[in-house]
Coordinates of C-alpha atoms in Angstrom, one line a residue:
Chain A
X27 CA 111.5 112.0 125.8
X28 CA 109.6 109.0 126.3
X29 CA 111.1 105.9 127.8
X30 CA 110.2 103.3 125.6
X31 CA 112.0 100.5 127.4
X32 CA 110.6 101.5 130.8
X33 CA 109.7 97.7 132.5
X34 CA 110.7 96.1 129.8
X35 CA 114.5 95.7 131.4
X36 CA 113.9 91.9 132.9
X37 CA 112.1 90.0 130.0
X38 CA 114.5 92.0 127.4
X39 CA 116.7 88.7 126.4
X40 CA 113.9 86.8 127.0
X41 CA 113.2 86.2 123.7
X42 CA 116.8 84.6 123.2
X43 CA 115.6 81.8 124.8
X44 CA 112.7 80.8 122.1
X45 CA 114.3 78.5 119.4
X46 CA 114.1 81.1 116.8
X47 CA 115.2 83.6 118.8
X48 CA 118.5 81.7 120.2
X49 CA 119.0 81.0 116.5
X50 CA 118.8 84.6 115.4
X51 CA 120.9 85.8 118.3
X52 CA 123.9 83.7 117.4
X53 CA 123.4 84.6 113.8
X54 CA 123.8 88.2 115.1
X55 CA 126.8 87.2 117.6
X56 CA 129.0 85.8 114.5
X57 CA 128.7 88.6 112.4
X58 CA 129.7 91.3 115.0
X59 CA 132.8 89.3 116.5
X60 CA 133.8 89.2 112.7
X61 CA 133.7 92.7 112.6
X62 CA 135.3 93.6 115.7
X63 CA 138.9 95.8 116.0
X64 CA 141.6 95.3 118.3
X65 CA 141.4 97.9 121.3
X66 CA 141.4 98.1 124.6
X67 CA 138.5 100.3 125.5
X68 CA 135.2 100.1 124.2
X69 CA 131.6 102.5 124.7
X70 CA 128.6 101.1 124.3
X71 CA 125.9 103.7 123.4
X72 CA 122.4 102.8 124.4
X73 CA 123.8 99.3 126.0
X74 CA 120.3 97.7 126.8
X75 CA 121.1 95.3 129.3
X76 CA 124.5 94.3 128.8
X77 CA 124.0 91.5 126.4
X78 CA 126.3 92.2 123.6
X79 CA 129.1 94.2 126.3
X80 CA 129.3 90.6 128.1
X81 CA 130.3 88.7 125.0
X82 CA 132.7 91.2 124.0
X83 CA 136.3 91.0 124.7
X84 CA 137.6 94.2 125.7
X85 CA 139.9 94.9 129.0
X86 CA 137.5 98.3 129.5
X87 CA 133.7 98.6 129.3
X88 CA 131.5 101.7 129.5
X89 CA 128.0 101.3 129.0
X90 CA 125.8 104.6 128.1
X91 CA 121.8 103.9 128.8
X92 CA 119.3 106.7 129.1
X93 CA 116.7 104.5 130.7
X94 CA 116.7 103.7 134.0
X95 CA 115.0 100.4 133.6
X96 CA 117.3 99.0 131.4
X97 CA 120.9 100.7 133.3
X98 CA 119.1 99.1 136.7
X99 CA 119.0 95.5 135.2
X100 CA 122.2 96.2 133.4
X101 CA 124.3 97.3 135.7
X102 CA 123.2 93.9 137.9
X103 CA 123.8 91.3 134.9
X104 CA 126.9 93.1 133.7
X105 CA 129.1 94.2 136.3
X106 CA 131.9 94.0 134.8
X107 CA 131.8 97.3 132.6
X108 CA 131.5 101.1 133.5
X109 CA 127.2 102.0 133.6
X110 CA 127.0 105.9 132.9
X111 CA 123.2 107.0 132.4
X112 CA 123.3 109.5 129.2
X113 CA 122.3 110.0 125.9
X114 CA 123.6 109.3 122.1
X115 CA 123.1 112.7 121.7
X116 CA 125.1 113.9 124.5
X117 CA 128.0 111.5 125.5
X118 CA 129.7 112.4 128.6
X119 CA 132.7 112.0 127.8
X120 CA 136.4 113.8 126.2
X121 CA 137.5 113.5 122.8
X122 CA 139.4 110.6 122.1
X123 CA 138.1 108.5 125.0
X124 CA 137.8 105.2 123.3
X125 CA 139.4 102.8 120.9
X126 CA 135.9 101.6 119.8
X127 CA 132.3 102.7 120.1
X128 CA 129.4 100.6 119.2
X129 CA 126.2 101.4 118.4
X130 CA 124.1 98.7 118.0
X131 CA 120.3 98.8 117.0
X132 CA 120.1 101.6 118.9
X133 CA 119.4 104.4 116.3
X134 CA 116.4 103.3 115.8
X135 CA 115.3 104.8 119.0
X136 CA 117.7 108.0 119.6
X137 CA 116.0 111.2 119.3
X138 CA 118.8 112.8 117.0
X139 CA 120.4 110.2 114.1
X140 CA 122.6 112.7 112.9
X141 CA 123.7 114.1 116.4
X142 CA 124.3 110.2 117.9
X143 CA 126.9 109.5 115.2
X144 CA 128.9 112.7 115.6
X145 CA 129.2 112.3 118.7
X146 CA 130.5 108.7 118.3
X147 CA 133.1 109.8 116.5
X148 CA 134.1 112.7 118.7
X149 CA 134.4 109.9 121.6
X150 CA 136.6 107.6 119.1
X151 CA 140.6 107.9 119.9
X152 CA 142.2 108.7 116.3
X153 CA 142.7 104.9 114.0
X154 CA 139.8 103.8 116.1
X155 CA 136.4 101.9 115.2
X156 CA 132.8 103.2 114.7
X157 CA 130.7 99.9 114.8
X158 CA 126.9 100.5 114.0
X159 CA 124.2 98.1 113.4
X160 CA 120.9 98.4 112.5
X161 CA 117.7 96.9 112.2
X162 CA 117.1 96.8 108.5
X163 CA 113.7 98.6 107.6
X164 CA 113.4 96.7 103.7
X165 CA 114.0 93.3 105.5
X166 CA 110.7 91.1 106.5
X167 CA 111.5 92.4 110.2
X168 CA 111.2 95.5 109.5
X169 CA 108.1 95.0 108.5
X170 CA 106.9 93.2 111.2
X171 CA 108.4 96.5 113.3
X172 CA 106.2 98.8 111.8
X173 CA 103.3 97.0 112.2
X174 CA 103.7 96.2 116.2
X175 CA 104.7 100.0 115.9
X176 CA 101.5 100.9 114.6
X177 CA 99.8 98.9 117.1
X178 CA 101.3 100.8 119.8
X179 CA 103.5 97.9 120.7
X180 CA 106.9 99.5 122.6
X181 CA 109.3 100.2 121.7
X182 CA 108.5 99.9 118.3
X183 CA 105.6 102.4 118.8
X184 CA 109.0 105.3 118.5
X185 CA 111.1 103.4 116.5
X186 CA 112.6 104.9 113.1
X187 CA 114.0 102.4 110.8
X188 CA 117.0 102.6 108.7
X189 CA 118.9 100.8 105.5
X190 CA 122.2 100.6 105.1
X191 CA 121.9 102.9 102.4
X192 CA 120.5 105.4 104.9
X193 CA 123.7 104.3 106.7
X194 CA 126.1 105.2 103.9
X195 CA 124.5 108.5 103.4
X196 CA 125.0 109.3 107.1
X197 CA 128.6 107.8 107.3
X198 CA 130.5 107.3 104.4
X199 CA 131.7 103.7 102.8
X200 CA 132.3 101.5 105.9
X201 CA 135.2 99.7 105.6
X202 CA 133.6 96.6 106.5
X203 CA 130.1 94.8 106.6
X204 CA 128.2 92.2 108.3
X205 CA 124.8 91.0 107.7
X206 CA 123.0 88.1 109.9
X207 CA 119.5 86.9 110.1
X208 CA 118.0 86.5 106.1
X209 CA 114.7 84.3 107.6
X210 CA 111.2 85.9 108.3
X211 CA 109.7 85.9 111.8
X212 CA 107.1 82.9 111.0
X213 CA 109.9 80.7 109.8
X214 CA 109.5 77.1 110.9
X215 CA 112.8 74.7 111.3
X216 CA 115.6 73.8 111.3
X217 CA 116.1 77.7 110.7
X218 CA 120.0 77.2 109.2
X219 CA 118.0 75.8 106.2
X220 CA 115.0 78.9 106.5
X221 CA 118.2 81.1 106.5
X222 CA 119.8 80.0 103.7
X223 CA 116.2 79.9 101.7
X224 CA 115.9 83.7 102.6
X225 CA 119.3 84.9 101.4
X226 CA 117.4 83.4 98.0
X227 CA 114.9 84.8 98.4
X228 CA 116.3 88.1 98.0
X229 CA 115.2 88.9 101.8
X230 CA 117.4 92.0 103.0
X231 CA 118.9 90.5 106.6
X232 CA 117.5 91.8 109.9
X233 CA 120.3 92.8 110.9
X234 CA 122.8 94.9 108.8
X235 CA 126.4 95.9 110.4
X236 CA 129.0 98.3 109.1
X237 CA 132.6 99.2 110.6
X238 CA 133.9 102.9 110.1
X239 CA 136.9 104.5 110.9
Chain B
X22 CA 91.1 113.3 99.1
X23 CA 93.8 113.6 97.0
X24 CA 94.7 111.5 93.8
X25 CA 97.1 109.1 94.4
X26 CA 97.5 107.7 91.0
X27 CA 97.1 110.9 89.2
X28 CA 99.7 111.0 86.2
X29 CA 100.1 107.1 87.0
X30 CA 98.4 105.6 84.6
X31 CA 100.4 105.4 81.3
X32 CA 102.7 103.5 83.1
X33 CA 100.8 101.8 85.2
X34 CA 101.5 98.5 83.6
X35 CA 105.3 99.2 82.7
X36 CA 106.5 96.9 86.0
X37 CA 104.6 94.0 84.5
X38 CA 106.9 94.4 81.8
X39 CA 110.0 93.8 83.5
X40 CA 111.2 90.2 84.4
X41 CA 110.6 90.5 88.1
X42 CA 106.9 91.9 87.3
X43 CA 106.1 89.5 84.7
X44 CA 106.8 86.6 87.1
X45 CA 105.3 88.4 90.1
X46 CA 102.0 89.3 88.1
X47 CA 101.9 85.9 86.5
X48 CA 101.8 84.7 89.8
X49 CA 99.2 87.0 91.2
X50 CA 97.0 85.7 88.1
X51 CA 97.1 82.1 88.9
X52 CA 95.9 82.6 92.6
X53 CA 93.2 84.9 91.5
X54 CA 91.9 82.5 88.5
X55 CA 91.9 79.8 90.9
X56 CA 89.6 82.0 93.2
X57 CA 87.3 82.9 90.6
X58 CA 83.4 82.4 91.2
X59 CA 81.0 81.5 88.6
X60 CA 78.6 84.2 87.3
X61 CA 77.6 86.8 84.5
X62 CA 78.2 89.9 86.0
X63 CA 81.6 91.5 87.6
X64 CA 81.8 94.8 89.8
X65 CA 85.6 96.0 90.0
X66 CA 86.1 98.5 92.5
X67 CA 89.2 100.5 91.8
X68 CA 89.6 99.2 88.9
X69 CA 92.6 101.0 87.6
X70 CA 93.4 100.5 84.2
X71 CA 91.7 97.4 83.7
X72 CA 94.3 94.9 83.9
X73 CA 92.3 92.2 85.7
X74 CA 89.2 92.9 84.3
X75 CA 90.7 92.4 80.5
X76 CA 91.6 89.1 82.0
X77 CA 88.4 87.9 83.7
X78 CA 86.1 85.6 81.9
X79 CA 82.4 87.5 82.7
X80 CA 80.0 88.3 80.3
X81 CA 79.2 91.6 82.0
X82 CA 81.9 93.5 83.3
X83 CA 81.4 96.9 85.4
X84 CA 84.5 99.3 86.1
X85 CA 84.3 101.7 88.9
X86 CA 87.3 104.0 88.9
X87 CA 88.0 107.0 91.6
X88 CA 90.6 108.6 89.7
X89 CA 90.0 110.7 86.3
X90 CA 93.4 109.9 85.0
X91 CA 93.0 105.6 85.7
X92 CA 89.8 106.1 84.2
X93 CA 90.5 107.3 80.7
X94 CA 93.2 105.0 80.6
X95 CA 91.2 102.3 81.9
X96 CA 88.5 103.1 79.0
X97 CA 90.9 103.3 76.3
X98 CA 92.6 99.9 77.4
X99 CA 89.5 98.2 78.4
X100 CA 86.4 98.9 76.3
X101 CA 84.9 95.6 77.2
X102 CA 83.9 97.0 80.6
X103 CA 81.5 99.4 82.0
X104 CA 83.6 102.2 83.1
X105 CA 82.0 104.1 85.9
X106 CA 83.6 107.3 88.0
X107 CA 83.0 106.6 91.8
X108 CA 84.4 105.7 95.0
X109 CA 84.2 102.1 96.7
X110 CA 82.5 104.1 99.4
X111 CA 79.7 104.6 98.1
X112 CA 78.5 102.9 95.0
X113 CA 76.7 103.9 92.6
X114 CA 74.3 100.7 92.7
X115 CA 71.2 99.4 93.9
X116 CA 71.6 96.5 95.7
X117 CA 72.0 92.9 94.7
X118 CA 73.8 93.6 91.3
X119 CA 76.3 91.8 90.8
X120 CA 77.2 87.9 90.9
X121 CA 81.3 89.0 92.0
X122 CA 82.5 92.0 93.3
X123 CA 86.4 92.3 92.8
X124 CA 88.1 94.2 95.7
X125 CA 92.0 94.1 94.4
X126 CA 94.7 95.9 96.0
X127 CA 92.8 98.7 96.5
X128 CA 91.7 98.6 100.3
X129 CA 95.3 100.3 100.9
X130 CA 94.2 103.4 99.4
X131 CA 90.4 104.2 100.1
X132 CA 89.5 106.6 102.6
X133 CA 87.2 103.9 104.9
X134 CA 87.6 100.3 104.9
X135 CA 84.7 99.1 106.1
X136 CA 82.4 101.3 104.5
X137 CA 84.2 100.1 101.0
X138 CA 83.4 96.4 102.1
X139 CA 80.2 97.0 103.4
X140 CA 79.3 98.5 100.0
X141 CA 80.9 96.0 98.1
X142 CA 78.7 93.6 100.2
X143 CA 75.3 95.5 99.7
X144 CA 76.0 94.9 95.9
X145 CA 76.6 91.7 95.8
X146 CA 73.6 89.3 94.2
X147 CA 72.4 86.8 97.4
X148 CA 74.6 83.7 97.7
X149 CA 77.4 86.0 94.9
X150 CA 81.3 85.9 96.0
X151 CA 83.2 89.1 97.1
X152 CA 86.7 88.6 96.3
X153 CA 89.4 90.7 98.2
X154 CA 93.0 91.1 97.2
X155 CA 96.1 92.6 99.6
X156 CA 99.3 93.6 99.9
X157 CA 100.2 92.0 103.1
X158 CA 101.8 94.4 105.1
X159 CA 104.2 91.5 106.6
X160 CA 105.9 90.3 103.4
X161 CA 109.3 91.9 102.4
X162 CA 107.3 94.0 99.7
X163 CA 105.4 95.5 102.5
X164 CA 108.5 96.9 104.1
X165 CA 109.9 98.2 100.6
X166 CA 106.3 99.9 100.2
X167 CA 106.0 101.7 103.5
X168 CA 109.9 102.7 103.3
X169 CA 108.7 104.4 99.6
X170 CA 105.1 106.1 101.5
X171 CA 108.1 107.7 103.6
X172 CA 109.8 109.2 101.2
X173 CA 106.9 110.8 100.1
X174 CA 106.5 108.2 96.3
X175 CA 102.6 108.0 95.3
X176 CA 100.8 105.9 95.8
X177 CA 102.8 104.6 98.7
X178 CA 102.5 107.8 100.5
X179 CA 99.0 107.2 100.7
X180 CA 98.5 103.6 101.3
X181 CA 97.7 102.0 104.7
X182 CA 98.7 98.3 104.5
X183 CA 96.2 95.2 106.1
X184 CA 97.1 92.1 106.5
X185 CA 95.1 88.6 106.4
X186 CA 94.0 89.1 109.8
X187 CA 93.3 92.5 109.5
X188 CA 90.9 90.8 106.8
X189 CA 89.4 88.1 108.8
X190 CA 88.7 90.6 111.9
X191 CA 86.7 93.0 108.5
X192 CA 84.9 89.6 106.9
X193 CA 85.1 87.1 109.4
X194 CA 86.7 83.8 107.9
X195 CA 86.8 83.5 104.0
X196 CA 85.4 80.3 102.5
X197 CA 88.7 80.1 100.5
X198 CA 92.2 81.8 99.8
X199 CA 95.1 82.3 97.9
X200 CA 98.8 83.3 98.0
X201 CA 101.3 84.5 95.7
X202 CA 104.8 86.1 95.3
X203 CA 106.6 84.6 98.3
X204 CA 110.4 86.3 96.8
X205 CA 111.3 89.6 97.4
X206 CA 111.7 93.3 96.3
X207 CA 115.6 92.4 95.1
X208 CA 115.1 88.9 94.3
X209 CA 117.4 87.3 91.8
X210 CA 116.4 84.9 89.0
X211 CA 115.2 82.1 88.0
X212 CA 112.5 83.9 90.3
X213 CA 110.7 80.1 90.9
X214 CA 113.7 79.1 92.8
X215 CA 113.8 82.5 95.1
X216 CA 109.8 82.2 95.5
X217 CA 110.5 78.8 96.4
X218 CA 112.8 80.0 98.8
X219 CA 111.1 82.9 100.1
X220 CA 108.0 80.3 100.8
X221 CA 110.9 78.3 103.4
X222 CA 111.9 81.1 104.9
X223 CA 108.8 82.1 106.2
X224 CA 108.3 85.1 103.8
X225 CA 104.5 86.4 103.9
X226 CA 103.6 86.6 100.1
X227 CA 103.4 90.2 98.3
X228 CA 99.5 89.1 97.6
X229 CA 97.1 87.1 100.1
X230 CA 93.4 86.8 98.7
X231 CA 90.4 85.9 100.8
X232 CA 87.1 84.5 98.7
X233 CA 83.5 85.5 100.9
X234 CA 80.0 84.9 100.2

């Protein structure tokens, strides 16, 4: 498998910075702390650098990252939880292991969709909390993806994006949903209004989050 | 090369029928009338089943068709026009015959491109207009198209989408353009208001048109 983060671990939260970026993250922050469970451990699969794992308020951290790029730089910025290097595919860990596992736009890039989730699951103590998001391919992001994709552009060069229907298929009914991010990437600001114009739209959010059991 | 819109064209037009098609075709008329060239004689390539051309105010109109199945619809439907079997790749013309060369939504399914625009060009009368239509590959209706191409639904499964500067790189800069259908794929009426909205939120439209001499 290709490492399609490879030196991409330092500017990775750069664009969080930019003005639409900053606005889009927060967008994205709201709707997962709405969706979070109570617990007191949680495993991140395919934790990037840490961003989301240092917002989040759990007593125990693991983060899973296959590349060694990203789990570097993570393990640096986000001390405070657990850095395992693995796969989706393969966790390293028992049954049971966890009160909550979150996988966020992150299976876009696994090698095995099907494999990633089960194995989330298996990780999950029983009564605990799948948390997936993805990238949605029908929103004006997705297709933005696909085109950098097709130019080559990583990591969207091996990206594979999903719907929420695809989501459902894979996982059931989640017991609860989040959406965040209804603009398009050229919007112009202020962006709350942009946002709000693109949930008329009819614009499928960038990102779509679901909560499983 | 496989035909894409074989068994297509009965319903070819059914979409325009439905509310979200009649706005989104209305639409698409109004940016392409307000494009339109003066002249006497109009080349269509790919001209399907001779929607536009029914609707285009030339004395001589020419239809130039790839697929069989199109084609005897396209007859039937449109008896005004010159119906002609071929391929935008190599047309059946000498040069300099025509005062407007129509180009509509049908770069995303020839085999070459540039050979299709450089033939449309060779046509064209000196000082004529070529008129190219796309679906922009960064609008919300691009996304829904490619996710269809993946799941195998003609045409989609065939198409490769452009976008304006895709265009402009082809044709170098057009001496005028147009936009339309700014809402998207699950858009909710009054459709205005959404296209309204999709415009604010930064939404690429469904259609861009580029006018060249």
């Amino acid at each position: 498998m290709e490492d399609l983060f490879a030196g991409m671990a330092e500017g990775y939260e750069a664009w969080y910075e930019t003005p639409l970026g900053a606005f889009a993250i927060a967008e994205e922050e709201r709707a997962l702390k709405a969706l979070l469970p109570p617990g007191e451990s949680l495993l991140e699969v395919g934790a990037g650098t840490g961003y989301w794992l240092r917002r989040l308020p759990y007593p125990r951290k693991v983060a899973l990252e296959p590349s060694p790029d990203m789990l570097r730089v993570g393990r640096a910025r986000t001390p405070e939880a657990a850095w395992v290097a693995g796969r989706g595919e393969a966790l390293p860990f028992p049954e049971g292991s966890f009160d909550v596992v979150l996988v966020f736009t992150v299976l876009e890039f696994v090698e095995d969709v099907g494999k990633t989730l089960s194995e989330a699951r298996r990780v999950l103590r029983r009564g605990g909390s799948l948390l997936v998001g993805i990238l949605e391919a029908l929103s004006p992001w997705g297709a933005l993806y696909r085109r950098l994709g097709e130019e080559g552009v990583k990591p969207w060069s091996g990206a594979r994006l999903l719907t929420r229907e695809d989501l459902r298929r894979l996982l059931g009914p989640p017991e609860a949903e989040g959406e965040a991010v209804f603009l398009a990437p050229e919007a112009r600001p202020p962006f709350g209004e942009a946002d709000a114009a693109g949930r008329r739209a009819g614009n499928r959010p960038a990102l779509y989050l679901g909560r499983w059991r």
